[in-house]
Amino acid sequence: MSSNFQQYGRALLGNGYLIIPIKPGHKRPALDNWQTARLGAADLTRYPGHGVGVLCGQGAQPVAAIDVDTTDGALAARFVAWCQDNLGLTCERVGNAPKILLAYRAEAEGWGKATGAWFEDLGGARHRLEILGKGQQFVAYHIHPDTGEPYEWVDFFGGLEAMRAGDLPVITEAQVEEALQVFEAMAEEAGLVRVSGSKNKAGGMTSAPIDDPLMAFEPPVGIDLSEARRLVAYVDNEDYDTWLKVGMSLHHEFDGSVAALDLWDEWSSTASNYASREDLEKRWESFGRSGRNPTTARWLLKVGNQGKRDAVKAEKRTALDDAKAQILACEDSIDLVNEVARQAGEAAGTDLALRAELAGLIRARFKELTDTSLPVADVRAAMAGGRKVVAFNKQRRQMTEFGNAERMLDHYGDGLMYVPEIDGWFMWTGIYWRRAAGVELEHLAKETIRALPDEAKTIESDGERAEFFKFCAISQRAVMVRNMVSLAQSDPRVVVGMTDLDKLTHLLGVGNGVIDLHTGKLLPPDQAYRVTTITAVEYDPEARAPLFERTVADVFFGDADMIGFFQRLVGYSLLGKPDEDVLAIPYGSGSNGKSTVLGAIRDALGEHAKMASADTFLSSGAAGGNAGAAREDVLRLRGARFVYVSEPDEGSELREGLIKSMTGGEPLPARGLYSKTTVEVAPTWVAFMPTNHRPIVKGDDHAIWRRLLPVPFTRNFDQDLTLTKDPDRAEKLAAEAAGILAWCVRGALAYQKDGLQPPGAVRKARDDYKSDMDLLGEWLDECCEVGPNHVESNARLWASWEAFAKARGELRFIASAKSLGRRLQAKGMEPVMNTYGLRGRGLLGIRVRVVGDFT
C-alpha cells in the first residue's frame, strides 16, 4: 500500500512544516491529539496508506492557508488572480476543482480561523472563503475522498515539497480582512446572494495555549441517535446557522455516520427552505475536516434541552390558563376544594411557581364564595389530592383540648405523619414527607384555633354560640396550643411506624417525583409511598454528564471494565438492599480524583447521600466501639443509600464487628442523643470510605475479607502530564447534577442485569490488601516452622511474636498470649499440655526458629 505520509512527509518536515497523518478515504486527521502533535522522521513509517496534513498557525513558520470554497470557476479564478497580485505568488493546491487552497505564512504564530459570509447561488449551492489558522489543518498530499484522485499542486513552484515554509509569502491580519471583503464583493458581482444573517469573522490571535490538551481534542459526549432525535425535535430548522450547527454536532458526535446524516436529513426535510439530500451530503463531507472548537453534541444538548423546557413551559402556561378558568367558573366551595383544586394541582405538577399562583387564586375564590379564609396548608393538601372540606354542620367537635386536637387533624391530618419511635412529625410537601419542626406543628394548631369562629356559623342557638366564643378565647392560651399537638400524636390517623418509612426501597425520591429503580422510570409523587428522603435534583432519564463521565474515564485510565464496575457499584448503592455485604474502599495517594468523583455523586444524590464520621467504622487502636451498643451516629444514617465516610487517620483500625453487622443487613440498635428509647435501624446503605491510607484489618477470616472492596484510584492528576488539572471542575460538575443522577440510575439498572462483577484489578487489590495485613503470616514465615511433628511452648511463641510485632510497632494486631493462641489454633495448631516432651502448655504443629532481637 502506497503511503503519501511516508513519501512526502520527509520532504515537508525538511521544509519546516508541522505534519500529521490523514485517515485513508477521509480528510480527517488520524490522531486524537492532532492539534498538538509534533511528529518527526521516526513516525513516517507508522501510518501506511495515510495522507499528509499540514498544521496551521503554529511553529516557527506558522502557515495561514486561504481556502477558496466555491464551485463557481470564474469566481475562483478571479479571486486567485487577486491573491497573486496583492498577496504574492505561492503554492496552490486543488482537490475538487474549481475549489482551491493557497498556502501563505502568517506574520505571527497563534492566528485563529477567519471566515467569510456564506453566499448562495440559484441552485442552492453555498460559497465561502476561509483562512485556516491555529487549531486547523489542510490536506497536502492524499487521495481526495470524493474524486478518487490525488490532490494536485498546480503552482509553478512544485508544491510544498519544493517550497520551504520560511519562503512562503507573509500575510498580515489587515490583508486577511481585505481578502474577506474582496471575495464577498466578487461573489455579489457574480450574482451570488448573501445568506441571511451570515457575516464574516476575522480570526485574530487565539487565547488558548498550544499545549492545552482540552483544545486538542473534543471527544463525543456519548448520546445515542434516539436521544439526538429527541433533541433536534425541539430545535428550529428554519434558521440557517442553527441548521448548520445541528449537522456539525451530529457529524462530530457520530463520526460522520450515515445514520446521523439520515437523521439530519429527516429533521431538515420539514423546513420550508429545505434544498435536497444531495446538498446535505456535500456539507456533511466538509464537516470535521479541520477546525478548532468544533460544534459538538454539547451545543445540541444545550439548545435541544432549552427548546424542550420552552415547550414544556408553554404547555404549562396553557394548562395554567385552563385551570384558572375552572377556578373562576366554580360556584361551589366544596367542589372548589375537593375537585377543582385537585385538578389544578395535577395541571401545575411539581412547578412551585404555578402551584403558588393557583393556590392564591383558589383561596381568593373560596373567600368570594364563603366569606371565610381557607388556610394555605389546606389549599396545598387539596391540590395534592389529600384534603376534603370538613362539613362542620354534620359533626361538631367537643369544646375541649381533645376536640381541638381532632379539629387540627380534620384540617391537616391528611398531610401529617407522626412517628413515635423517633418522636418526629412529618409534613407532606406535595413531593415527599419532610421532617417537621415543632414550631410548624404549633403553627398548624394556631391556624386551627384562628378558624374556630367559622364553626360558630353552624350554631343556631345564641346561648351555645356565646359559650363557643368563650371557648375560642380560652383555646388561644399557650398551654391549649401545646396540648393540641401532644394529643394529636396518639391519633391513629397520623401515627406511622418507623419501619413503614421509605419501606419501598426500589423507589428513590427526587425533586420531581420518585424513580422506580427496577425500570428507571419517573413516577408521580404519592403520599402512600412514605418517601421521607429525596434529592432536590429533578430526574431526567435522558440527561447526560459529559464532563463527569470524562472525569471518571480519566480516573480509571479509560479502562472500560473499571468504569463499568464503578458505575454498577454506585448504582447498587441506590437500591436500598445491600445484599452484596460490601464496604467500598476507594484508595490511592492524593490528587487522584476520588474526592472529586465521589463528591459529585454525593451532591447529585442529595439527602440520599449522608456523611459519616470515620469513628463510626474505625478505632484508633484503643478499645473499640461495641457493635451492639445504641448509637446516635447509626441513627443519622437511617434511610441513606450512599454513605460517604470521612478520611480516616493513618493507622486506624477497622471495627470489624460493626462492619460485619452493618454490611450483613442486620438491624442495628440506635438511639438519639437525648432519647431513652432504642430503635433498630436496618441498613439501606453502602458505605464508601475514600482513603489515602487503607485501614488496618486484624482479622484474617473470610467473613471480613469478602466484605472489603478496595477500589484503586491510582492516577495522579498532578504528576500525569497527559492530563490538565481544572481548578473549576467541581463547579462545572455541579451543573451536571441531573446527568450524574441519571448516570447513577443507569448504574442501578446495569447492576440488576449483570451484578457487580469486580474486575481483575479490584480482585488483585483485595488480595494485595489482605497480604499486606497478614502480619501473623509474615511472622510464621520468618520466625517459625510449621509441621505436624513440631511442638512449642506458649511462652516461647509469645516471646517471639512480641519481639517481632514490637519491632514493627504493630503489637496491637495481637496484643496478648491468649489472643495469639486463639489465632494459631484457628490455623490448625492443637493445644497440648505436658506432652510431646513439653512442660506446661503449648501448641502442636509449630515451633519457633527466631525469638531474638528484631530491631
Short mmCIF file of C-alpha atoms in Angstrom, two decimals, residues 121-574:
data_model
loop_
_atom_site.label_atom_id
_atom_site.label_comp_id
_atom_site.label_asym_id
_atom_site.label_seq_id
_atom_site.Cartn_x
_atom_site.Cartn_y
_atom_site.Cartn_z
CA ASP A 121 -26.34 30.57 -5.99
CA LEU A 122 -29.59 29.87 -7.84
CA GLY A 123 -29.05 26.12 -7.44
CA GLY A 124 -28.76 26.42 -3.66
CA ALA A 125 -25.01 25.68 -3.55
CA ARG A 126 -23.08 27.55 -0.85
CA HIS A 127 -19.84 29.52 -1.36
CA ARG A 128 -17.44 30.97 1.22
CA LEU A 129 -13.83 31.99 1.86
CA GLU A 130 -11.90 30.63 4.85
CA ILE A 131 -8.43 31.46 6.13
CA LEU A 132 -7.21 28.49 8.17
CA GLY A 133 -5.32 29.31 11.37
CA LYS A 134 -4.26 27.80 14.66
CA GLY A 135 -6.08 24.61 15.59
CA GLN A 136 -6.74 23.70 11.93
CA GLN A 137 -5.08 21.74 9.16
CA PHE A 138 -5.33 21.14 5.44
CA VAL A 139 -4.61 18.07 3.35
CA ALA A 140 -1.38 18.47 1.39
CA TYR A 141 -0.88 15.05 -0.24
CA HIS A 142 -3.63 12.40 -0.30
CA ILE A 143 -6.39 10.84 -2.38
CA HIS A 144 -9.48 13.04 -2.43
CA PRO A 145 -12.40 11.02 -0.97
CA ASP A 146 -14.92 12.49 -3.45
CA THR A 147 -12.98 12.44 -6.74
CA GLY A 148 -10.83 9.40 -6.03
CA GLU A 149 -7.91 11.36 -7.50
CA PRO A 150 -4.78 12.74 -5.79
CA TYR A 151 -4.72 16.29 -4.52
CA GLU A 152 -2.67 18.32 -7.01
CA TRP A 153 -0.33 21.28 -6.55
CA VAL A 154 -0.86 23.46 -9.65
CA ASP A 155 1.64 26.24 -8.97
CA PHE A 156 4.97 26.75 -10.71
CA PHE A 157 6.99 26.07 -7.56
CA GLY A 158 6.22 22.35 -7.35
CA GLY A 159 4.08 22.43 -4.20
CA LEU A 160 5.09 22.33 -0.56
CA GLU A 161 7.64 19.57 -1.12
CA ALA A 162 9.65 22.13 -3.10
CA MET A 163 8.82 25.27 -1.06
CA ARG A 164 10.28 25.89 2.37
CA ALA A 165 7.83 27.19 4.95
CA GLY A 166 10.10 30.15 5.59
CA ASP A 167 9.87 31.13 1.91
CA LEU A 168 6.07 31.36 1.77
CA PRO A 169 4.79 34.93 1.29
CA VAL A 170 3.87 36.60 4.59
CA ILE A 171 0.35 37.99 5.04
CA THR A 172 -0.90 40.34 7.75
CA GLU A 173 -4.18 40.48 9.65
CA ALA A 174 -5.14 43.56 7.64
CA GLN A 175 -4.57 41.63 4.41
CA VAL A 176 -6.76 38.80 5.72
CA GLU A 177 -9.61 41.23 6.39
CA GLU A 178 -9.12 42.76 2.94
CA ALA A 179 -9.19 39.32 1.30
CA LEU A 180 -12.52 38.51 3.00
CA GLN A 181 -14.03 41.78 1.80
CA VAL A 182 -12.72 41.34 -1.75
CA PHE A 183 -14.11 37.82 -2.04
CA GLU A 184 -17.53 38.93 -0.79
CA ALA A 185 -17.62 41.80 -3.26
CA MET A 186 -16.63 39.47 -6.11
CA ALA A 187 -19.30 36.97 -5.02
CA GLU A 188 -22.01 39.62 -5.15
CA GLU A 189 -20.77 40.78 -8.55
CA ALA A 190 -21.00 37.16 -9.73
CA GLY A 191 -24.71 37.14 -8.87
CA LEU A 192 -24.45 35.15 -5.63
CA VAL A 193 -26.81 36.06 -2.79
CA ARG A 194 -25.56 36.54 0.76
CA VAL A 195 -27.29 34.11 3.14
CA SER A 196 -29.48 35.96 5.62
CA GLY A 197 -27.72 36.53 8.94
CA SER A 198 -24.37 35.30 7.64
CA LYS A 199 -21.33 37.56 8.06
CA ASN A 200 -17.57 37.31 8.08
CA LYS A 201 -15.49 36.68 11.15
CA ALA A 202 -11.85 37.69 11.39
CA GLY A 203 -9.53 35.33 13.14
CA GLY A 204 -7.06 37.24 15.29
CA MET A 205 -4.86 35.71 17.94
CA THR A 206 -6.23 32.73 19.85
CA SER A 207 -6.14 32.82 23.62
CA ALA A 208 -5.64 29.12 24.30
CA PRO A 209 -2.05 27.88 24.67
CA ILE A 210 -0.78 25.40 22.11
CA ASP A 211 -0.20 22.71 24.67
CA ASP A 212 -3.71 22.85 26.09
CA PRO A 213 -4.97 19.26 25.69
CA LEU A 214 -8.58 20.34 26.08
CA MET A 215 -8.15 22.39 22.89
CA ALA A 216 -6.57 19.50 21.07
CA PHE A 217 -9.45 17.08 21.17
CA GLU A 218 -13.17 17.33 21.76
CA PRO A 219 -14.46 13.81 22.46
CA PRO A 220 -18.04 12.78 21.71
CA VAL A 221 -20.49 13.41 24.53
CA GLY A 222 -21.88 9.88 24.41
CA ILE A 223 -25.51 10.35 23.39
CA ASP A 224 -27.20 7.84 21.09
CA LEU A 225 -29.25 8.50 17.97
CA SER A 226 -32.57 8.19 19.79
CA GLU A 227 -31.57 10.93 22.20
CA ALA A 228 -30.26 13.05 19.33
CA ARG A 229 -33.63 12.63 17.57
CA ARG A 230 -35.40 13.78 20.73
CA LEU A 231 -33.15 16.84 20.99
CA VAL A 232 -33.43 18.04 17.39
CA ALA A 233 -37.22 17.83 17.63
CA TYR A 234 -37.06 20.94 19.83
CA VAL A 235 -34.64 22.88 17.59
CA ASP A 236 -35.72 25.40 14.92
CA ASN A 237 -34.75 24.07 11.47
CA GLU A 238 -35.64 27.27 9.62
CA ASP A 239 -32.65 29.30 10.88
CA TYR A 240 -29.63 28.66 8.66
CA ASP A 241 -26.86 28.92 11.27
CA THR A 242 -28.79 26.72 13.70
CA TRP A 243 -29.49 24.21 10.94
CA LEU A 244 -25.80 24.07 10.05
CA LYS A 245 -24.73 23.64 13.69
CA VAL A 246 -27.12 20.72 14.12
CA GLY A 247 -25.42 19.00 11.20
CA MET A 248 -21.96 19.74 12.57
CA SER A 249 -22.83 18.47 16.04
CA LEU A 250 -24.34 15.24 14.67
CA HIS A 251 -21.32 14.72 12.42
CA HIS A 252 -18.92 15.20 15.33
CA GLU A 253 -20.87 13.02 17.78
CA PHE A 254 -21.39 10.08 15.42
CA ASP A 255 -18.13 10.33 13.47
CA GLY A 256 -19.84 11.22 10.21
CA SER A 257 -22.01 8.07 10.14
CA VAL A 258 -24.71 7.58 7.51
CA ALA A 259 -27.30 7.06 10.25
CA ALA A 260 -26.52 10.50 11.67
CA LEU A 261 -26.73 12.01 8.17
CA ASP A 262 -30.13 10.34 7.76
CA LEU A 263 -31.29 11.96 10.99
CA TRP A 264 -30.08 15.40 9.87
CA ASP A 265 -31.87 14.92 6.54
CA GLU A 266 -35.08 13.72 8.22
CA TRP A 267 -35.11 16.74 10.53
CA SER A 268 -34.14 19.20 7.77
CA SER A 269 -36.78 17.96 5.32
CA THR A 270 -39.61 19.62 7.26
CA ALA A 271 -38.10 23.10 6.84
CA SER A 272 -39.57 25.44 4.23
CA ASN A 273 -36.10 26.17 2.82
CA TYR A 274 -35.00 22.52 2.55
CA ALA A 275 -32.85 22.06 -0.58
CA SER A 276 -32.08 18.38 -1.15
CA ARG A 277 -30.37 15.32 0.24
CA GLU A 278 -27.50 15.97 -2.17
CA ASP A 279 -26.98 19.42 -0.68
CA LEU A 280 -26.76 17.93 2.81
CA GLU A 281 -24.31 15.26 1.68
CA LYS A 282 -21.91 17.88 0.29
CA ARG A 283 -21.93 19.81 3.52
CA TRP A 284 -21.69 16.61 5.56
CA GLU A 285 -18.41 15.72 3.90
CA SER A 286 -16.97 19.15 4.66
CA PHE A 287 -17.67 18.89 8.39
CA GLY A 288 -14.82 17.91 10.69
CA ARG A 289 -12.02 18.25 8.18
CA SER A 290 -10.44 20.93 10.30
CA GLY A 291 -11.27 23.45 12.91
CA ARG A 292 -10.61 24.43 16.45
CA ASN A 293 -13.55 24.33 18.84
CA PRO A 294 -15.83 22.14 16.71
CA THR A 295 -19.57 22.26 17.24
CA THR A 296 -20.29 19.21 19.39
CA ALA A 297 -23.30 17.49 20.91
CA ARG A 298 -22.84 19.67 23.99
CA TRP A 299 -24.26 22.52 21.92
CA LEU A 300 -27.09 20.27 20.78
CA LEU A 301 -27.83 19.22 24.36
CA LYS A 302 -27.94 22.85 25.47
CA VAL A 303 -30.14 24.08 22.61
CA GLY A 304 -32.36 20.99 22.47
CA ASN A 305 -32.98 20.87 26.20
CA GLN A 306 -33.68 24.60 26.27
CA GLY A 307 -36.17 24.10 23.45
CA LYS A 308 -37.79 21.30 25.40
CA ARG A 309 -38.01 23.48 28.51
CA ASP A 310 -39.60 26.26 26.46
CA ALA A 311 -42.13 23.81 25.01
CA VAL A 312 -42.94 22.39 28.44
CA LYS A 313 -43.28 25.91 29.79
CA ALA A 314 -45.72 26.77 27.01
CA GLU A 315 -47.73 23.63 27.77
CA LYS A 316 -47.77 24.52 31.46
CA ARG A 317 -48.92 28.04 30.68
CA THR A 318 -51.80 26.66 28.61
CA ALA A 319 -52.71 24.26 31.42
CA LEU A 320 -52.47 27.15 33.89
CA ASP A 321 -54.89 29.26 31.85
CA ASP A 322 -57.35 26.35 31.72
CA ALA A 323 -57.03 25.79 35.47
CA LYS A 324 -57.60 29.49 36.16
CA ALA A 325 -60.76 29.43 34.08
CA GLN A 326 -62.05 26.41 36.03
CA ILE A 327 -61.35 28.06 39.37
CA LEU A 328 -63.07 31.32 38.44
CA ALA A 329 -66.06 29.46 36.98
CA CYS A 330 -66.58 27.24 40.06
CA GLU A 331 -69.69 28.21 42.07
CA ASP A 332 -69.50 25.62 44.87
CA SER A 333 -66.88 25.84 47.65
CA ILE A 334 -66.91 22.08 48.28
CA ASP A 335 -66.30 21.32 44.61
CA LEU A 336 -63.65 24.03 44.53
CA VAL A 337 -61.58 22.33 47.23
CA ASN A 338 -62.40 18.69 46.60
CA GLU A 339 -62.26 18.61 42.78
CA VAL A 340 -61.08 21.81 41.13
CA ALA A 341 -58.09 22.20 43.47
CA ARG A 342 -57.01 18.62 42.80
CA GLN A 343 -57.23 19.19 39.03
CA ALA A 344 -55.27 22.43 39.40
CA GLY A 345 -52.58 20.57 41.33
CA GLU A 346 -52.32 17.99 38.57
CA ALA A 347 -52.01 20.76 35.96
CA ALA A 348 -49.25 22.53 37.92
CA GLY A 349 -47.32 19.33 38.55
CA THR A 350 -44.13 19.98 40.53
CA ASP A 351 -43.72 23.58 39.32
CA LEU A 352 -43.69 25.53 42.59
CA ALA A 353 -44.37 28.86 40.88
CA LEU A 354 -47.50 27.55 39.15
CA ARG A 355 -48.71 25.83 42.32
CA ALA A 356 -48.30 29.05 44.30
CA GLU A 357 -50.17 31.09 41.67
CA LEU A 358 -53.08 28.64 41.53
CA ALA A 359 -53.19 28.26 45.31
CA GLY A 360 -53.61 32.02 45.68
CA LEU A 361 -56.42 32.02 43.13
CA ILE A 362 -58.20 29.13 44.90
CA ARG A 363 -58.02 30.90 48.27
CA ALA A 364 -59.37 34.10 46.72
CA ARG A 365 -62.26 32.25 45.06
CA PHE A 366 -63.05 30.36 48.29
CA LYS A 367 -63.18 33.69 50.13
CA GLU A 368 -65.60 35.05 47.50
CA LEU A 369 -67.89 32.01 47.83
CA THR A 370 -67.88 31.59 51.63
CA ASP A 371 -66.63 34.86 53.09
CA THR A 372 -64.13 32.76 55.11
CA SER A 373 -60.41 32.17 54.70
CA LEU A 374 -59.06 28.81 53.61
CA PRO A 375 -55.69 28.08 55.30
CA VAL A 376 -52.72 27.79 52.96
CA ALA A 377 -51.95 24.29 54.23
CA ASP A 378 -55.49 23.22 53.30
CA VAL A 379 -55.05 24.51 49.78
CA ARG A 380 -51.71 22.75 49.35
CA ALA A 381 -53.13 19.47 50.61
CA ALA A 382 -56.21 19.80 48.41
CA MET A 383 -54.05 20.44 45.35
CA ALA A 384 -52.10 17.28 46.25
CA GLY A 385 -55.39 15.34 46.27
CA GLY A 386 -55.34 14.76 50.01
CA ARG A 387 -57.79 17.23 51.54
CA LYS A 388 -61.57 17.18 51.82
CA VAL A 389 -63.56 20.10 53.20
CA VAL A 390 -64.99 19.29 56.61
CA ALA A 391 -68.75 19.88 56.89
CA PHE A 392 -68.99 21.41 60.38
CA ASN A 393 -72.76 21.28 60.46
CA LYS A 394 -72.70 17.48 60.22
CA GLN A 395 -70.22 16.83 63.05
CA ARG A 396 -69.43 19.19 65.89
CA ARG A 397 -66.24 18.53 67.83
CA GLN A 398 -66.21 18.88 71.60
CA MET A 399 -65.19 22.15 73.22
CA THR A 400 -62.12 20.56 74.84
CA GLU A 401 -58.40 20.20 74.17
CA PHE A 402 -59.18 16.78 72.77
CA GLY A 403 -61.78 18.30 70.46
CA ASN A 404 -59.28 20.90 69.29
CA ALA A 405 -56.72 18.17 68.52
CA GLU A 406 -59.35 16.44 66.40
CA ARG A 407 -60.16 19.73 64.68
CA MET A 408 -56.49 20.19 63.81
CA LEU A 409 -56.34 16.75 62.24
CA ASP A 410 -59.64 17.35 60.44
CA HIS A 411 -57.92 20.26 58.74
CA TYR A 412 -54.38 18.98 58.34
CA GLY A 413 -54.28 15.28 59.19
CA ASP A 414 -54.06 14.07 55.59
CA GLY A 415 -50.76 15.90 55.26
CA LEU A 416 -49.23 14.81 58.56
CA MET A 417 -47.45 11.75 59.97
CA TYR A 418 -46.21 11.15 63.48
CA VAL A 419 -43.52 8.51 64.14
CA PRO A 420 -43.43 7.57 67.85
CA GLU A 421 -40.08 5.75 67.74
CA ILE A 422 -38.24 8.95 66.93
CA ASP A 423 -40.80 11.40 68.36
CA GLY A 424 -40.98 13.11 64.99
CA TRP A 425 -43.65 14.78 62.87
CA PHE A 426 -43.55 14.71 59.07
CA MET A 427 -45.41 17.03 56.66
CA TRP A 428 -46.40 16.25 53.07
CA THR A 429 -44.87 18.81 50.70
CA GLY A 430 -46.57 17.59 47.55
CA ILE A 431 -43.36 15.74 46.65
CA TYR A 432 -42.28 13.89 49.81
CA TRP A 433 -42.75 13.66 53.58
CA ARG A 434 -40.46 16.27 55.15
CA ARG A 435 -39.40 16.12 58.81
CA ALA A 436 -41.27 18.96 60.51
CA ALA A 437 -40.05 21.18 63.31
CA GLY A 438 -42.09 21.55 66.48
CA VAL A 439 -42.89 25.19 65.71
CA GLU A 440 -44.52 24.12 62.45
CA LEU A 441 -47.00 21.92 64.32
CA GLU A 442 -47.69 24.75 66.75
CA HIS A 443 -48.42 26.96 63.75
CA LEU A 444 -50.99 24.45 62.46
CA ALA A 445 -52.57 24.36 65.91
CA LYS A 446 -52.81 28.16 65.96
CA GLU A 447 -54.28 28.20 62.44
CA THR A 448 -56.91 25.72 63.64
CA ILE A 449 -57.81 27.98 66.56
CA ARG A 450 -57.97 31.03 64.30
CA ALA A 451 -60.51 29.14 62.16
CA LEU A 452 -62.76 28.31 65.15
CA PRO A 453 -65.07 31.33 64.60
CA ASP A 454 -66.03 29.88 61.20
CA GLU A 455 -67.52 26.92 63.07
CA ALA A 456 -69.77 29.28 65.02
CA LYS A 457 -71.76 29.91 61.84
CA THR A 458 -73.22 26.41 62.16
CA ILE A 459 -74.51 27.02 65.72
CA GLU A 460 -78.14 28.16 65.74
CA SER A 461 -78.61 28.81 69.48
CA ASP A 462 -77.44 32.22 70.66
CA GLY A 463 -76.54 30.79 74.07
CA GLU A 464 -74.48 27.96 72.61
CA ARG A 465 -72.83 30.40 70.24
CA ALA A 466 -71.83 32.63 73.17
CA GLU A 467 -70.37 29.67 75.04
CA PHE A 468 -68.49 28.65 71.93
CA PHE A 469 -66.90 32.09 71.58
CA LYS A 470 -65.73 31.84 75.19
CA PHE A 471 -64.14 28.53 74.30
CA CYS A 472 -62.47 30.18 71.29
CA ALA A 473 -60.85 32.70 73.63
CA ILE A 474 -59.69 30.03 76.08
CA SER A 475 -58.25 27.97 73.22
CA GLN A 476 -55.76 30.74 72.45
CA ARG A 477 -53.81 30.01 75.63
CA ALA A 478 -50.29 28.65 75.01
CA VAL A 479 -50.92 25.53 77.06
CA MET A 480 -54.01 24.73 74.95
CA VAL A 481 -51.93 25.05 71.78
CA ARG A 482 -49.20 22.74 73.09
CA ASN A 483 -51.71 20.20 74.33
CA MET A 484 -53.40 20.05 70.92
CA VAL A 485 -50.12 18.92 69.37
CA SER A 486 -49.41 16.47 72.20
CA LEU A 487 -52.87 14.86 72.00
CA ALA A 488 -52.68 14.59 68.20
CA GLN A 489 -49.60 12.37 68.50
CA SER A 490 -51.74 9.41 69.55
CA ASP A 491 -54.39 9.77 66.86
CA PRO A 492 -54.38 6.66 64.59
CA ARG A 493 -54.98 8.88 61.57
CA VAL A 494 -51.40 10.14 61.73
CA VAL A 495 -49.42 7.51 63.64
CA VAL A 496 -46.99 5.63 61.39
CA GLY A 497 -44.33 3.15 62.48
CA MET A 498 -40.72 3.89 61.60
CA THR A 499 -40.42 0.66 59.63
CA ASP A 500 -43.08 1.99 57.24
CA LEU A 501 -40.93 4.96 56.26
CA ASP A 502 -39.08 4.55 52.95
CA LYS A 503 -40.08 0.88 53.02
CA LEU A 504 -40.28 0.64 49.23
CA THR A 505 -36.54 0.70 48.69
CA HIS A 506 -36.85 0.38 44.91
CA LEU A 507 -38.28 3.91 44.91
CA LEU A 508 -35.87 6.83 45.04
CA GLY A 509 -37.22 10.26 45.93
CA VAL A 510 -36.18 13.09 43.58
CA GLY A 511 -37.16 16.70 43.04
CA ASN A 512 -39.97 15.87 40.61
CA GLY A 513 -41.33 12.58 41.96
CA VAL A 514 -39.87 9.13 42.59
CA ILE A 515 -37.73 6.89 40.42
CA ASP A 516 -38.68 3.24 40.07
CA LEU A 517 -35.19 1.74 40.18
CA HIS A 518 -36.48 -1.51 38.69
CA THR A 519 -37.36 0.25 35.44
CA GLY A 520 -35.59 3.62 35.57
CA LYS A 521 -38.91 5.41 35.03
CA LEU A 522 -40.13 8.51 36.85
CA LEU A 523 -43.34 8.08 38.87
CA PRO A 524 -45.53 10.91 40.21
CA PRO A 525 -45.33 11.72 43.94
CA ASP A 526 -47.64 9.69 46.17
CA GLN A 527 -48.20 10.03 49.92
CA ALA A 528 -48.67 6.27 50.20
CA TYR A 529 -45.02 5.66 49.31
CA ARG A 530 -43.96 7.22 52.66
CA VAL A 531 -40.86 8.69 51.00
CA THR A 532 -39.03 10.89 53.52
CA THR A 533 -35.71 11.34 51.75
CA ILE A 534 -35.09 12.99 48.39
CA THR A 535 -32.55 14.77 46.29
CA ALA A 536 -33.58 18.21 45.11
CA VAL A 537 -32.25 17.31 41.66
CA GLU A 538 -35.04 16.65 39.16
CA TYR A 539 -34.74 13.36 37.30
CA ASP A 540 -34.45 13.26 33.54
CA PRO A 541 -33.58 9.75 32.32
CA GLU A 542 -32.11 11.21 29.15
CA ALA A 543 -29.83 13.72 30.89
CA ARG A 544 -26.10 13.36 30.30
CA ALA A 545 -22.99 14.46 32.22
CA PRO A 546 -20.16 14.57 29.65
CA LEU A 547 -17.57 16.21 31.92
CA PHE A 548 -18.34 13.84 34.79
CA GLU A 549 -18.14 10.78 32.54
CA ARG A 550 -14.86 12.04 31.08
CA THR A 551 -13.53 12.59 34.63
CA VAL A 552 -14.44 9.02 35.63
CA ALA A 553 -12.76 7.75 32.47
CA ASP A 554 -9.63 9.77 33.26
CA VAL A 555 -9.54 8.47 36.84
CA PHE A 556 -9.56 4.85 35.66
CA PHE A 557 -7.18 5.38 32.68
CA GLY A 558 -10.05 4.76 30.26
CA ASP A 559 -10.39 1.14 31.50
CA ALA A 560 -13.91 0.18 30.38
CA ASP A 561 -14.11 -2.71 32.87
CA MET A 562 -13.26 -0.46 35.82
CA ILE A 563 -15.58 2.31 34.61
CA GLY A 564 -18.49 -0.10 34.19
CA PHE A 565 -17.82 -1.75 37.56
CA PHE A 566 -17.67 1.59 39.36
CA GLN A 567 -20.97 2.70 37.80
CA ARG A 568 -22.62 -0.59 38.82
CA LEU A 569 -21.21 -0.22 42.35
CA VAL A 570 -22.68 3.26 42.73
CA GLY A 571 -25.96 2.10 41.18
CA TYR A 572 -26.08 -0.87 43.56
CA SER A 573 -25.87 1.53 46.50
CA LEU A 574 -29.08 3.26 45.37
#
